[in-house]
Coordinates of C-alpha atoms and ligand atoms in Angstrom, one line a residue:
X1049 CA 16.1 9.9 20.0
X1050 CA 13.4 11.3 22.3
X1051 CA 9.9 11.2 21.1
X1052 CA 9.8 15.1 20.5
X1053 CA 12.1 14.5 17.8
X1054 CA 9.8 11.9 16.2
X1055 CA 9.2 12.5 12.3
X1056 CA 6.0 12.0 10.5
X1057 CA 6.9 8.8 8.3
X1058 CA 7.6 5.3 8.0
X1059 CA 10.0 2.6 9.1
X1060 CA 10.3 -1.0 8.4
X1061 CA 11.7 -2.9 11.3
X1062 CA 12.9 -6.2 12.6
X1063 CA 11.5 -8.3 15.5
X1064 CA 14.5 -7.1 17.6
X1065 CA 14.0 -3.5 17.0
X1066 CA 10.3 -3.1 17.5
X1067 CA 9.8 -2.9 21.1
X1068 CA 12.5 -0.2 21.7
X1069 CA 11.0 1.8 18.6
X1070 CA 7.6 1.8 19.9
X1071 CA 8.8 2.8 23.2
X1072 CA 10.7 5.7 21.8
X1073 CA 7.9 6.8 19.8
X1074 CA 5.1 6.3 22.5
X1075 CA 2.3 8.5 22.0
X1076 CA 3.1 9.2 18.3
X1077 CA 2.3 5.9 16.7
X1078 CA -0.1 5.9 13.9
X1079 CA -0.2 2.3 13.0
X1080 CA 1.9 -0.8 13.0
X1081 CA 1.7 -3.8 10.7
X1082 CA 3.4 -7.1 10.9
X1083 CA 4.3 -9.5 8.1
X1084 CA 5.6 -13.1 8.2
X1085 CA 5.4 -15.2 11.5
X1086 CA 3.3 -13.6 14.1
X1087 CA 4.9 -13.2 17.5
X1088 CA 3.9 -11.5 21.0
X1089 CA 3.6 -7.7 20.5
X1090 CA 4.2 -4.9 22.9
X1091 CA 1.0 -3.3 24.1
X1092 CA -0.7 -1.2 21.3
X1093 CA -3.7 1.2 21.0
X1094 CA -5.2 -0.9 18.4
X1095 CA -4.9 -5.0 18.3
X1096 CA -1.7 -5.8 16.1
X1097 CA -2.4 -6.2 12.6
X1098 CA -0.8 -9.4 11.0
X1099 CA -0.5 -10.1 7.1
X1100 CA 0.4 -13.6 6.3
X1101 CA 3.0 -13.0 3.8
X1102 CA 6.4 -14.6 4.2
X1103 CA 9.4 -12.1 4.7
X1104 CA 12.3 -13.1 2.3
X1105 CA 15.9 -12.5 2.9
X1106 CA 16.4 -14.8 6.1
X1107 CA 14.1 -13.1 8.4
X1108 CA 10.9 -14.5 10.1
X1109 CA 9.1 -11.2 10.3
X1110 CA 9.1 -7.5 9.4
X1111 CA 7.2 -4.6 10.9
X1112 CA 6.0 -1.5 9.2
X1113 CA 5.3 1.4 11.6
X1114 CA 3.7 4.7 10.7
X1115 CA 4.6 7.7 13.3
X1116 CA 3.6 11.1 13.5
X1117 CA 5.7 14.2 14.6
X1118 CA 2.5 15.2 16.6
X1119 CA 0.6 13.2 19.4
X1120 CA -1.8 10.7 18.2
X1121 CA -5.2 9.9 19.5
X1122 CA -6.9 6.6 19.2
X1123 CA -10.0 6.5 16.8
X1124 CA -12.5 3.5 17.3
X1125 CA -15.9 3.1 15.7
X1126 CA -17.8 0.4 14.3
X1127 CA -15.0 -2.1 14.5
X1128 CA -12.4 0.1 13.0
X1129 CA -9.4 1.0 15.2
X1130 CA -7.1 3.7 14.4
X1131 CA -5.1 6.6 15.5
X1132 CA -5.1 10.3 14.2
X1133 CA -2.8 13.4 14.4
X1134 CA -4.3 16.7 13.3
X1135 CA -3.7 16.2 9.8
X1136 CA -4.1 12.4 9.0
X1137 CA -5.5 9.1 10.4
X1138 CA -4.4 5.6 10.0
X1139 CA -6.5 2.6 10.6
X1140 CA -7.3 -0.9 9.6
X1141 CA -10.0 -3.5 9.3
X1142 CA -10.1 -7.2 8.7
X1143 CA -13.4 -8.9 7.4
X1144 CA -13.8 -12.6 7.5
X1145 CA -15.2 -14.1 4.2
X1146 CA -17.9 -16.5 5.4
X1147 CA -19.3 -19.5 3.3
X1148 CA -21.5 -18.3 0.5
X1149 CA -20.3 -14.8 0.8
X1150 CA -18.2 -13.3 -2.1
X1151 CA -15.3 -11.5 -1.8
X1152 CA -16.8 -8.7 -4.2
X1153 CA -19.6 -8.3 -1.5
X1154 CA -16.9 -8.1 1.3
X1155 CA -14.7 -5.6 -0.7
X1156 CA -17.9 -3.5 -1.0
X1157 CA -18.8 -3.8 2.7
X1158 CA -15.2 -2.9 3.7
X1159 CA -15.2 0.4 1.6
X1160 CA -18.6 1.3 2.8
X1161 CA -17.4 1.1 6.3
X1162 CA -13.9 2.7 5.6
X1163 CA -16.0 5.8 4.1
X1164 CA -18.2 6.0 7.0
X1165 CA -15.4 6.0 9.3
X1166 CA -13.3 8.7 7.6
X1167 CA -16.4 10.7 7.1
X1168 CA -17.3 10.3 10.8
X1169 CA -13.8 11.5 12.1
X1170 CA -13.7 14.0 9.3
X1171 CA -10.5 12.9 7.5
X1172 CA -12.5 12.4 4.5
X1173 CA -9.7 12.0 1.9
X1174 CA -8.2 8.6 1.4
X1175 CA -4.7 9.0 0.6
X1176 CA -3.2 5.5 0.5
X1177 CA -4.8 2.2 1.1
X1178 CA -3.1 -1.3 1.3
X1179 CA -5.4 -4.5 0.6
X1180 CA -4.3 -8.2 1.2
X1181 CA -6.3 -11.2 0.8
X1182 CA -5.8 -14.9 0.1
X1183 CA -6.1 -17.0 -3.4
X1184 CA -5.9 -13.5 -5.4
X1185 CA -5.5 -15.3 -8.6
X1186 CA -8.1 -18.1 -8.1
X1187 CA -11.5 -18.2 -9.4
X1188 CA -14.6 -17.4 -7.6
X1189 CA -18.0 -17.7 -9.2
X1190 CA -16.4 -17.6 -12.5
X1191 CA -14.4 -14.6 -11.9
X1192 CA -10.8 -14.1 -10.6
X1193 CA -10.9 -13.2 -7.0
X1194 CA -9.0 -9.7 -7.7
X1195 CA -11.6 -8.9 -10.3
X1196 CA -14.4 -9.6 -8.0
X1197 CA -12.6 -7.5 -5.3
X1198 CA -12.6 -4.8 -8.2
X1199 CA -16.3 -4.9 -8.8
X1200 CA -17.0 -4.6 -5.0
X1201 CA -14.5 -1.5 -4.5
X1202 CA -16.1 0.1 -7.7
X1203 CA -19.7 -0.4 -6.3
X1204 CA -18.8 1.1 -2.9
X1205 CA -17.4 4.3 -4.6
X1206 CA -20.4 4.7 -6.7
X1207 CA -23.0 4.0 -3.8
X1208 CA -21.3 6.4 -1.7
X1209 CA -21.2 9.2 -4.1
X1210 CA -17.3 9.0 -4.3
X1211 CA -15.9 10.6 -7.4
X1212 CA -13.8 8.3 -9.5
X1213 CA -10.9 10.3 -11.1
X1214 CA -7.7 12.0 -10.0
X1215 CA -9.8 13.7 -7.0
X1216 CA -9.9 11.7 -4.1
X1217 CA -8.7 8.3 -5.4
X1218 CA -6.1 6.9 -3.2
X1219 CA -2.5 5.4 -3.9
X1220 CA -2.8 1.8 -3.3
X1221 CA -1.6 -1.9 -3.3
X1222 CA -3.3 -5.1 -3.6
X1223 CA -1.5 -8.4 -3.0
X1224 CA -2.1 -12.0 -2.3
X1225 CA -1.7 -13.4 1.1
X1226 CA -1.2 -16.9 2.3
X1227 CA -4.3 -17.0 4.8
X1228 CA -6.6 -14.8 6.6
X1229 CA -9.4 -12.5 5.0
X1230 CA -9.7 -9.5 3.6
X1231 CA -7.2 -7.2 5.4
X1232 CA -7.3 -3.4 4.7
X1233 CA -5.3 -0.6 6.3
X1234 CA -5.2 3.1 5.1
X1235 CA -4.4 6.6 5.6
X1236 CA -6.8 9.4 5.2
X1237 CA -6.2 13.1 5.4
X1238 CA -8.2 16.3 6.4
X1239 CA -6.9 17.7 3.2
X1240 CA -6.6 15.8 -0.2
X1241 CA -3.2 14.9 -1.7
X1242 CA -2.2 15.5 -5.1
X1243 CA -2.8 12.6 -7.7
X1244 CA 0.3 11.8 -9.7
X1245 CA -0.2 9.5 -12.7
X1246 CA 2.4 7.6 -14.9
X1247 CA 2.6 9.0 -18.6
X1248 CA 3.9 5.4 -19.6
X1249 CA 0.7 3.8 -18.2
X1250 CA -3.0 4.4 -18.5
X1251 CA -4.6 5.5 -15.3
X1252 CA -5.7 2.1 -13.5
X1253 CA -9.4 3.5 -13.2
X1254 CA -9.5 3.6 -17.1
X1255 CA -8.3 0.1 -17.8
X1256 CA -10.4 -1.5 -20.4
X1257 CA -12.8 -4.4 -19.2
X1258 CA -10.4 -7.2 -20.6
X1259 CA -9.0 -6.9 -17.1
X1260 CA -12.3 -7.4 -15.4
X1261 CA -15.8 -6.0 -15.4
X1262 CA -14.9 -3.0 -13.3
X1263 CA -11.6 -1.2 -13.1
X1264 CA -9.2 -0.8 -10.2
X1265 CA -9.5 2.5 -8.3
X1266 CA -6.2 4.0 -7.4
X1267 CA -3.6 6.5 -8.7
X1268 CA -0.2 5.6 -9.4
X1269 CA 1.2 8.0 -6.9
X1270 CA 0.1 10.6 -4.4
X1271 CA 1.9 13.4 -3.1
X1272 CA 1.0 15.2 0.2
X1273 CA 2.7 17.6 2.5
X1274 CA 2.7 15.9 6.2
X1275 CA 4.8 16.6 9.1
X1276 CA 6.9 19.4 7.4
X1277 CA 7.8 17.1 4.6
X1278 CA 6.9 16.3 1.1
X1279 CA 5.7 12.8 1.2
X1280 CA 5.3 10.7 -2.0
X1281 CA 3.4 7.6 -1.9
X1282 CA 4.1 5.2 -5.0
X1283 CA 1.3 2.6 -5.6
X1284 CA 2.0 -1.1 -6.2
X1285 CA 4.0 -0.6 -9.4
X1286 CA 4.7 -3.5 -11.8
X1287 CA 5.7 -4.5 -15.5
X1288 CA 2.7 -2.6 -17.1
X1289 CA 3.0 -0.2 -20.0
X1290 CA -0.3 1.3 -21.4
X1291 CA -2.4 -1.2 -19.8
X1292 CA -0.8 -4.5 -20.8
X1293 CA 1.6 -6.6 -19.0
X1294 CA 5.1 -6.6 -20.6
X1295 CA 7.6 -9.4 -20.6
X1296 CA 5.6 -12.4 -19.5
X1297 CA 7.7 -15.0 -18.0
X1298 CA 10.9 -13.0 -18.0
X1299 CA 11.5 -11.7 -14.3
X1300 CA 14.6 -9.6 -15.1
X1301 CA 12.9 -7.7 -17.9
X1302 CA 9.8 -7.3 -15.7
X1303 CA 11.9 -5.8 -12.9
X1304 CA 13.7 -3.4 -15.2
X1305 CA 10.4 -2.1 -16.6
X1306 CA 8.9 -1.8 -13.1
X1307 CA 11.9 0.3 -11.9
X1308 CA 11.7 2.3 -15.1
X1309 CA 8.0 2.8 -14.1
X1310 CA 8.9 4.0 -10.6
X1311 CA 11.6 6.2 -12.1
X1312 CA 9.1 7.8 -14.4
X1313 CA 6.6 8.3 -11.5
X1314 CA 9.4 9.9 -9.2
X1315 CA 10.1 12.4 -12.2
X1316 CA 6.3 13.6 -12.0
X1317 CA 6.4 14.1 -8.4
X1318 CA 7.3 17.7 -7.5
X1319 CA 10.1 17.3 -5.2
X1320 CA 12.2 14.0 -5.7
X1321 CA 15.8 14.5 -5.1
X1322 CA 18.1 11.2 -5.2
X1323 CA 20.5 12.8 -3.0
X1324 CA 18.2 13.8 -0.3
X1325 CA 15.3 12.2 1.6
X1326 CA 14.3 8.9 2.6
X1327 CA 13.2 6.0 0.3
X1328 CA 11.3 3.0 1.7
X1329 CA 10.2 0.2 -0.6
X1330 CA 8.2 -2.9 -0.1
X1331 CA 9.0 -5.3 -2.9
X1332 CA 6.8 -8.5 -3.5
X1333 CA 8.0 -11.3 -5.5
X1334 CA 6.0 -14.2 -6.8
X1335 CA 8.8 -16.6 -6.9
X1336 CA 11.6 -16.8 -4.3
X1337 CA 14.1 -17.8 -6.6
X1338 CA 14.1 -14.3 -8.1
X1339 CA 14.9 -12.5 -4.9
X1340 CA 18.7 -12.1 -5.6
X1341 CA 18.3 -10.8 -8.9
X1342 CA 15.6 -8.4 -7.9
X1343 CA 17.4 -7.2 -4.7
X1344 CA 20.6 -6.6 -6.8
X1345 CA 18.5 -4.4 -9.5
X1346 CA 16.8 -2.6 -6.7
X1347 CA 20.1 -1.6 -5.0
X1348 CA 21.6 -0.5 -8.2
X1349 CA 18.7 1.8 -8.8
X1350 CA 18.0 3.3 -5.2
X1351 CA 21.4 2.6 -3.5
X1352 CA 22.1 1.1 0.0
X1353 CA 20.4 4.0 1.5
X1354 CA 17.1 3.0 0.2
X1355 CA 15.5 0.8 3.0
X1356 CA 13.5 -2.3 1.0
X1357 CA 11.7 -5.2 2.7
X1358 CA 11.3 -8.2 0.3
X1359 CA 7.9 -10.1 0.5
X1360 CA 7.0 -13.5 -1.1
X1361 CA 3.5 -12.9 -2.5
X1362 CA 1.1 -13.4 -5.2
X1363 CA 0.5 -10.3 -7.4
X1364 CA -2.8 -9.3 -8.5
X1365 CA -2.4 -10.2 -12.4
X1366 CA -1.3 -13.9 -12.6
X1367 CA 1.6 -12.7 -15.4
X1368 CA 3.0 -10.4 -13.1
X1369 CA 6.2 -11.9 -11.3
X1370 CA 6.7 -8.7 -8.9
X1371 CA 5.4 -5.5 -7.8
X1372 CA 7.0 -2.7 -5.8
X1373 CA 5.3 -0.1 -3.7
X1374 CA 7.4 2.9 -2.3
X1375 CA 7.4 5.9 -0.1
X1376 CA 9.5 8.6 -0.3
X1377 CA 10.1 11.6 2.2
X1378 CA 11.8 14.9 1.7
X1379 CA 12.2 17.5 4.4
X1380 CA 14.4 19.8 2.5
X1381 CA 11.6 22.6 2.0
Ligands
LIG442 C1 -1.5 -2.5 -11.7 O1 -0.9 -1.7 -12.0 C2 -1.0 -3.6 -10.8 O2 -5.9 -2.9 -7.2 O3 -5.4 -1.5 -5.6 C3 -1.1 -2.2 -8.1 C4 -1.6 -1.2 -7.2 C5 -2.1 -2.9 -8.7 C6 -3.0 -1.2 -6.6 C7 -5.3 -2.2 -6.7 C8 -3.5 -3.0 -8.0 C9 -3.6 -2.0 -7.1 O4 -2.6 -2.6 -12.1 C10 -1.8 -3.9 -9.7

């Protein structure tokens, strides 16, 4: 494949594939994120981003690579490095949490910087955001860290005059890492995407306050046309119906419920066709011993053509045993 045939989209790659892939797609790369054990990376236009979450299934690491069908340009400002084509930008930031500083404050600072960055380059619409930070379920100043994170994110949306509703809220994931600080990467568009909610679930930004003083801000999925394809970004999806966790302590039932939620979301999306397109999943399991069961159910649901990466990670509610995020690309139209 030469770079002129690069598609817009995503690949999950092994360590022995990444070098050649980046060469083939030189000039078209939007972003590269490594999971698992860090290793020497080929030269990239931004420093390599590592997330300390172990990769399951016998691999040491895995690479998430976003590419564009068009040439990309580097965008650097205020410590945020990214790349953009004419429609979307992809960038990341890592914030250190210093002693005496709350995750809430860090989350608020991170989002304020993201808003400034995307506004400056005029890709004002957040489409997809990934968040990783350690001790996600631990207490910090009397509040679970994930809930503190939500307070900070919410505060930044309000302080920056961003509306909280279907308009301009991104699809997202928030997972625990083993070390590091707050790591966020994101995709933003010149034009907004179309939010897709799950009729089986209350919108996350309308969660009642039993899940924290401020609700999370993400939509369940987002559909956007990029690179001549319909792209469907599925947020981290778990065994939640309404706003409650179902099947506490039962990973098999949680897996079935999660897959039903994803199936439901795909049915809301405008252009899902199981016989066409490409499906990629990141599957986060809290307990390694659930891997084989989850793998077989995911394969039964999506078939072998679906590319899935399995990661060992804490989920943002302590009673959730797994969470699955996805991206589906269809160029049939
Ligand atoms: C949930 O449905 C599970 O806080 O950005 C999934 C995706 C979840 C994104 C976020 C949280 C987030 O509430 C948790």
